[in-house]
Amino acid sequence: MIAVENQAPVSENAIPKDASDGFVVPESNAFGQSFRDYESSVRLSIVENCYRLNHIYQTYDFVKKTREEYAKLNKAEMSIWEAIELLDSFVDESDPDIDEPQIQHLLQSAEAIRKDYPDEDWLHLTALIHDLGKVLFHSKFGSLPQWAVTGDTHPVGCAFDESIVYHKYFKENPDYNNPAYNTKLGVYSEGCGLENVLMSWGHDDYMYMVAKANGTILPSAALFTIRYHSFYPMHTEGAYQYLLNEEDRENLKWVRTFNKYDLYSKSSVRIDVEKVKPYYESLIKKYFPKKLRW
């Protein structure tokens, strides 16, 4: 993997805020229900089936093979905004909180975090592109099924923590009964660092690889957030802490701050794309090359 050089620093005045600070968390999602409700969501059957397939087929071998394939970055060459436009009609089957096209989710989360952190433009851009790896669903990228694109992520190669949503379906995963992979540490060691942990394959890790290999100057906190924002068992449930190193724990503060803007900004009220586009295009130009290898 290409190393990232000349990364922009995080301002000394930029302090990760607690969930109670700044952004006002709404009482309900776009459907008038509780957020991340996996028992009574109006989208329950769609969401549950997506996770069922994810938990059955995301094996250590599948992830290793798929990650190696997509690390070649030979699927397409396009700008960040061109990739955003590919998501104009994409609806995430794993999300119980909204059925709006993903381009709206990207802009809603970016605009929400922009209000609380007006001087931290790297955070605005991080929010804009955090789900951009969902282009994996597109024919240009092999039309991967949603169970290999969306949803919460988790480590493979060690035991599946019970905090993972729809954990029951892991019993059908070949790794579940494999003694090489079903212990607490599995193939890993205590404090090895998430950089050395293979995560279930999806949009998080893919966008991280794209950003890093194309020489973005976004700070390391941004890359960590992109890579692990869907790792809910870690940043929300406190699972897998024994795999983290000190750098992971420091960056985790930003993931937890980012999470509320990612989760609670989801709304049926649409952002005017053309109105905000010039601002975000200026950030893309600042932090990324004009064209990227995907």
Short mmCIF file of C-alpha atoms in Angstrom, two decimals:
data_model
loop_
_atom_site.label_atom_id
_atom_site.label_comp_id
_atom_site.label_asym_id
_atom_site.label_seq_id
_atom_site.Cartn_x
_atom_site.Cartn_y
_atom_site.Cartn_z
CA MET A 1 0.00 0.00 0.00
CA ILE A 2 1.30 3.47 -0.88
CA ALA A 3 2.27 5.52 2.15
CA VAL A 4 0.57 8.83 2.75
CA GLU A 5 3.00 11.72 2.94
CA ASN A 6 2.56 15.37 3.93
CA GLN A 7 -0.69 14.70 5.75
CA ALA A 8 -2.50 17.79 7.01
CA PRO A 9 -2.38 18.09 10.82
CA VAL A 10 -5.43 18.27 13.04
CA SER A 11 -5.69 21.74 14.56
CA GLU A 12 -4.64 21.96 18.21
CA ASN A 13 -7.96 23.70 18.88
CA ALA A 14 -9.99 20.86 17.36
CA ILE A 15 -11.31 18.85 20.26
CA PRO A 16 -13.55 15.80 19.79
CA LYS A 17 -16.93 16.64 21.28
CA ASP A 18 -19.10 14.39 23.38
CA ALA A 19 -22.42 13.25 21.99
CA SER A 20 -24.16 15.82 24.19
CA ASP A 21 -22.23 18.77 22.73
CA GLY A 22 -23.10 20.80 19.65
CA PHE A 23 -25.28 18.83 17.27
CA VAL A 24 -28.78 18.25 18.59
CA VAL A 25 -29.65 14.57 18.39
CA PRO A 26 -33.21 14.11 17.07
CA GLU A 27 -35.67 11.93 18.93
CA SER A 28 -36.53 9.76 15.93
CA ASN A 29 -35.33 8.74 12.49
CA ALA A 30 -36.86 9.48 9.07
CA PHE A 31 -39.67 6.99 9.80
CA GLY A 32 -40.53 8.36 13.25
CA GLN A 33 -38.85 5.41 14.99
CA SER A 34 -35.82 5.00 17.24
CA PHE A 35 -32.44 5.00 15.51
CA ARG A 36 -30.79 1.63 14.81
CA ASP A 37 -33.92 -0.28 15.76
CA TYR A 38 -33.30 -3.80 14.47
CA GLU A 39 -36.49 -5.27 15.88
CA SER A 40 -39.34 -3.08 14.61
CA SER A 41 -37.96 -0.92 11.80
CA VAL A 42 -40.26 -0.49 8.80
CA ARG A 43 -37.32 -1.81 6.77
CA LEU A 44 -36.78 -4.82 9.04
CA SER A 45 -37.03 -7.64 6.46
CA ILE A 46 -34.65 -5.92 4.03
CA VAL A 47 -32.14 -5.02 6.73
CA GLU A 48 -32.16 -8.40 8.45
CA ASN A 49 -31.67 -10.31 5.21
CA CYS A 50 -28.69 -8.13 4.31
CA TYR A 51 -27.04 -8.91 7.64
CA ARG A 52 -27.93 -12.60 7.43
CA LEU A 53 -26.02 -12.91 4.16
CA ASN A 54 -23.19 -10.75 5.49
CA HIS A 55 -22.68 -12.94 8.53
CA ILE A 56 -22.84 -16.18 6.56
CA TYR A 57 -20.45 -15.25 3.75
CA GLN A 58 -17.94 -12.84 5.31
CA THR A 59 -15.28 -15.43 6.10
CA TYR A 60 -11.59 -14.79 6.69
CA ASP A 61 -10.71 -16.30 3.31
CA PHE A 62 -13.39 -14.30 1.47
CA VAL A 63 -12.23 -11.02 2.99
CA LYS A 64 -8.55 -11.70 2.34
CA LYS A 65 -9.18 -12.61 -1.30
CA THR A 66 -11.58 -9.73 -1.97
CA ARG A 67 -9.37 -7.13 -0.32
CA GLU A 68 -6.38 -8.24 -2.37
CA GLU A 69 -8.44 -7.93 -5.56
CA TYR A 70 -9.72 -4.42 -4.84
CA ALA A 71 -6.34 -3.21 -3.55
CA LYS A 72 -5.21 -3.30 -7.20
CA LEU A 73 -7.34 -0.16 -7.78
CA ASN A 74 -7.89 -1.11 -11.41
CA LYS A 75 -11.68 -0.78 -11.57
CA ALA A 76 -12.01 2.85 -12.68
CA GLU A 77 -10.41 6.28 -12.84
CA MET A 78 -12.61 9.18 -11.80
CA SER A 79 -12.89 12.21 -9.57
CA ILE A 80 -14.39 12.20 -6.08
CA TRP A 81 -17.48 14.04 -7.30
CA GLU A 82 -18.01 11.62 -10.17
CA ALA A 83 -17.99 8.81 -7.61
CA ILE A 84 -20.49 10.70 -5.45
CA GLU A 85 -22.85 10.97 -8.41
CA LEU A 86 -22.78 7.18 -8.82
CA LEU A 87 -24.57 6.98 -5.47
CA ASP A 88 -27.42 9.24 -6.58
CA SER A 89 -29.86 6.31 -6.77
CA PHE A 90 -28.23 3.89 -4.31
CA VAL A 91 -30.24 2.99 -1.19
CA ASP A 92 -28.43 1.14 1.61
CA GLU A 93 -30.24 -2.14 2.42
CA SER A 94 -28.52 -2.43 5.80
CA ASP A 95 -29.80 0.90 7.12
CA PRO A 96 -32.97 0.82 9.26
CA ASP A 97 -33.14 4.62 9.55
CA ILE A 98 -33.54 5.98 6.04
CA ASP A 99 -34.31 4.98 2.45
CA GLU A 100 -33.02 8.14 0.78
CA PRO A 101 -30.30 7.96 -1.91
CA GLN A 102 -26.78 7.88 -0.45
CA ILE A 103 -25.75 11.21 -1.97
CA GLN A 104 -28.21 12.84 0.43
CA HIS A 105 -26.79 11.01 3.45
CA LEU A 106 -23.28 12.15 2.53
CA LEU A 107 -24.33 15.78 2.29
CA GLN A 108 -26.55 15.68 5.37
CA SER A 109 -23.75 14.37 7.58
CA ALA A 110 -21.20 16.79 6.06
CA GLU A 111 -23.45 19.82 6.54
CA ALA A 112 -24.24 18.81 10.13
CA ILE A 113 -20.59 18.48 11.14
CA ARG A 114 -19.71 21.67 9.26
CA LYS A 115 -21.95 23.67 11.64
CA ASP A 116 -20.21 22.39 14.78
CA TYR A 117 -16.67 22.44 13.38
CA PRO A 118 -16.65 25.40 10.95
CA ASP A 119 -12.84 25.67 10.92
CA GLU A 120 -12.05 21.96 10.49
CA ASP A 121 -12.62 21.49 6.77
CA TRP A 122 -10.97 18.05 6.86
CA LEU A 123 -13.91 16.87 8.98
CA HIS A 124 -16.41 18.27 6.46
CA LEU A 125 -14.72 16.36 3.66
CA THR A 126 -14.39 13.21 5.77
CA ALA A 127 -18.15 13.25 6.28
CA LEU A 128 -18.76 13.81 2.59
CA ILE A 129 -16.69 10.83 1.47
CA HIS A 130 -17.01 8.43 4.41
CA ASP A 131 -19.55 6.20 2.62
CA LEU A 132 -18.18 6.71 -0.87
CA GLY A 133 -16.85 3.17 -0.94
CA LYS A 134 -20.43 2.07 -1.55
CA VAL A 135 -19.65 2.53 -5.25
CA LEU A 136 -18.67 -1.15 -4.93
CA PHE A 137 -22.29 -1.93 -5.79
CA HIS A 138 -21.91 -0.31 -9.22
CA SER A 139 -21.24 -2.30 -12.39
CA LYS A 140 -17.93 -0.45 -12.83
CA PHE A 141 -16.75 -2.13 -9.64
CA GLY A 142 -18.16 -5.60 -10.14
CA SER A 143 -21.68 -5.05 -8.81
CA LEU A 144 -20.91 -6.53 -5.40
CA PRO A 145 -23.97 -7.64 -3.40
CA GLN A 146 -24.94 -5.33 -0.56
CA TRP A 147 -23.78 -7.81 2.10
CA ALA A 148 -20.25 -7.18 0.77
CA VAL A 149 -20.67 -3.40 0.60
CA THR A 150 -22.84 -2.07 3.43
CA GLY A 151 -23.59 -2.64 7.11
CA ASP A 152 -21.65 -2.62 10.38
CA THR A 153 -18.17 -4.10 10.21
CA HIS A 154 -16.33 -6.52 12.48
CA PRO A 155 -13.01 -8.38 12.59
CA VAL A 156 -12.68 -11.73 10.85
CA GLY A 157 -10.09 -14.28 11.95
CA CYS A 158 -11.23 -14.24 15.58
CA ALA A 159 -14.45 -14.90 17.51
CA PHE A 160 -17.51 -12.89 16.49
CA ASP A 161 -18.45 -10.73 19.47
CA GLU A 162 -22.03 -11.09 20.68
CA SER A 163 -22.57 -7.32 20.43
CA ILE A 164 -22.61 -7.58 16.63
CA VAL A 165 -26.12 -7.00 15.31
CA TYR A 166 -27.92 -10.21 14.25
CA HIS A 167 -25.14 -12.27 15.80
CA LYS A 168 -27.25 -15.45 15.53
CA TYR A 169 -26.54 -15.76 11.82
CA PHE A 170 -22.81 -16.28 12.37
CA LYS A 171 -23.61 -19.88 13.29
CA GLU A 172 -23.90 -20.51 9.55
CA ASN A 173 -20.48 -18.98 8.85
CA PRO A 174 -17.76 -21.64 8.24
CA ASP A 175 -15.36 -19.72 10.51
CA TYR A 176 -17.73 -20.01 13.48
CA ASN A 177 -16.63 -23.57 14.23
CA ASN A 178 -13.07 -23.26 12.93
CA PRO A 179 -10.64 -23.46 15.90
CA ALA A 180 -8.16 -21.28 14.01
CA TYR A 181 -10.64 -18.39 13.95
CA ASN A 182 -13.19 -18.83 16.75
CA THR A 183 -11.16 -17.91 19.84
CA LYS A 184 -10.96 -14.47 21.43
CA LEU A 185 -7.69 -13.56 19.66
CA GLY A 186 -7.83 -16.00 16.76
CA VAL A 187 -4.98 -15.15 14.39
CA TYR A 188 -4.15 -11.91 16.23
CA SER A 189 -2.25 -10.89 19.36
CA GLU A 190 -3.18 -8.63 22.25
CA GLY A 191 -2.72 -4.94 21.34
CA CYS A 192 -1.63 -5.72 17.78
CA GLY A 193 -3.40 -2.61 16.43
CA LEU A 194 -6.31 -2.42 14.02
CA GLU A 195 -3.91 -1.85 11.13
CA ASN A 196 -3.05 -5.54 11.50
CA VAL A 197 -6.63 -6.77 11.84
CA LEU A 198 -8.63 -7.97 8.85
CA MET A 199 -12.09 -6.40 8.92
CA SER A 200 -15.21 -7.69 7.18
CA TRP A 201 -15.13 -6.39 3.62
CA GLY A 202 -17.16 -3.37 2.66
CA HIS A 203 -17.22 0.30 1.80
CA ASP A 204 -15.19 1.47 4.82
CA ASP A 205 -11.98 -0.38 4.07
CA TYR A 206 -12.30 0.18 0.34
CA MET A 207 -12.59 3.97 0.61
CA TYR A 208 -9.69 3.98 3.05
CA MET A 209 -7.53 2.13 0.51
CA VAL A 210 -8.58 4.46 -2.30
CA ALA A 211 -7.84 7.60 -0.29
CA LYS A 212 -4.50 6.38 1.01
CA ALA A 213 -3.20 4.98 -2.28
CA ASN A 214 -4.12 8.14 -4.16
CA GLY A 215 -2.04 10.30 -1.83
CA THR A 216 -4.66 12.28 0.04
CA ILE A 217 -3.33 14.75 2.59
CA LEU A 218 -6.26 14.24 4.94
CA PRO A 219 -4.98 13.74 8.53
CA SER A 220 -4.64 10.26 10.00
CA ALA A 221 -7.74 10.84 12.16
CA ALA A 222 -9.77 11.24 8.96
CA LEU A 223 -8.42 8.04 7.41
CA PHE A 224 -9.07 6.13 10.63
CA THR A 225 -12.63 7.48 10.73
CA ILE A 226 -13.29 6.48 7.14
CA ARG A 227 -11.92 3.00 7.78
CA TYR A 228 -13.72 2.24 11.04
CA HIS A 229 -16.87 4.39 11.16
CA SER A 230 -19.04 1.26 10.69
CA PHE A 231 -17.18 -0.69 13.38
CA TYR A 232 -20.06 -0.23 15.84
CA PRO A 233 -19.06 -3.16 18.08
CA MET A 234 -15.87 -1.22 18.89
CA HIS A 235 -16.86 2.44 19.00
CA THR A 236 -20.35 2.02 20.45
CA GLU A 237 -20.38 -1.31 22.30
CA GLY A 238 -16.77 -1.30 23.52
CA ALA A 239 -15.93 -4.70 22.04
CA TYR A 240 -12.52 -5.78 20.71
CA GLN A 241 -10.63 -3.24 22.86
CA TYR A 242 -7.90 -5.84 23.40
CA LEU A 243 -6.88 -5.53 19.74
CA LEU A 244 -6.33 -1.74 19.85
CA ASN A 245 -2.99 0.02 20.32
CA GLU A 246 -2.47 3.53 21.70
CA GLU A 247 -2.77 5.23 18.31
CA ASP A 248 -6.09 3.45 17.72
CA ARG A 249 -7.42 4.68 21.06
CA GLU A 250 -6.47 8.26 20.26
CA ASN A 251 -8.13 8.17 16.84
CA LEU A 252 -11.17 6.43 18.31
CA LYS A 253 -12.12 9.73 19.97
CA TRP A 254 -12.74 11.22 16.53
CA VAL A 255 -14.73 8.20 15.35
CA ARG A 256 -17.04 8.55 18.33
CA THR A 257 -17.48 12.25 17.65
CA PHE A 258 -18.11 11.61 13.98
CA ASN A 259 -20.64 8.87 14.68
CA LYS A 260 -23.42 11.17 15.85
CA TYR A 261 -23.23 13.20 12.64
CA ASP A 262 -23.22 10.02 10.57
CA LEU A 263 -26.10 8.40 12.43
CA TYR A 264 -28.36 11.22 13.57
CA SER A 265 -28.21 13.56 10.58
CA LYS A 266 -30.27 11.14 8.49
CA SER A 267 -33.43 12.88 7.39
CA SER A 268 -36.02 12.99 4.64
CA VAL A 269 -35.28 16.72 4.27
CA ARG A 270 -33.00 16.94 1.24
CA ILE A 271 -29.90 19.09 0.82
CA ASP A 272 -29.72 21.31 -2.29
CA VAL A 273 -26.83 19.58 -4.05
CA GLU A 274 -26.03 22.40 -6.49
CA LYS A 275 -25.99 24.97 -3.69
CA VAL A 276 -23.33 23.22 -1.60
CA LYS A 277 -21.39 21.58 -4.41
CA PRO A 278 -18.89 24.45 -5.01
CA TYR A 279 -17.77 24.38 -1.37
CA TYR A 280 -17.17 20.65 -1.31
CA GLU A 281 -15.46 20.70 -4.69
CA SER A 282 -12.99 23.22 -3.23
CA LEU A 283 -12.22 20.80 -0.38
CA ILE A 284 -11.78 17.89 -2.76
CA LYS A 285 -9.29 19.96 -4.75
CA LYS A 286 -7.39 20.81 -1.57
CA TYR A 287 -7.05 17.27 -0.26
CA PHE A 288 -7.15 14.99 -3.32
CA PRO A 289 -5.77 14.78 -6.85
CA LYS A 290 -8.16 15.61 -9.68
CA LYS A 291 -8.56 11.98 -10.74
CA LEU A 292 -8.26 8.92 -8.52
CA ARG A 293 -7.62 5.25 -9.21
CA TRP A 294 -10.45 3.10 -7.85
#
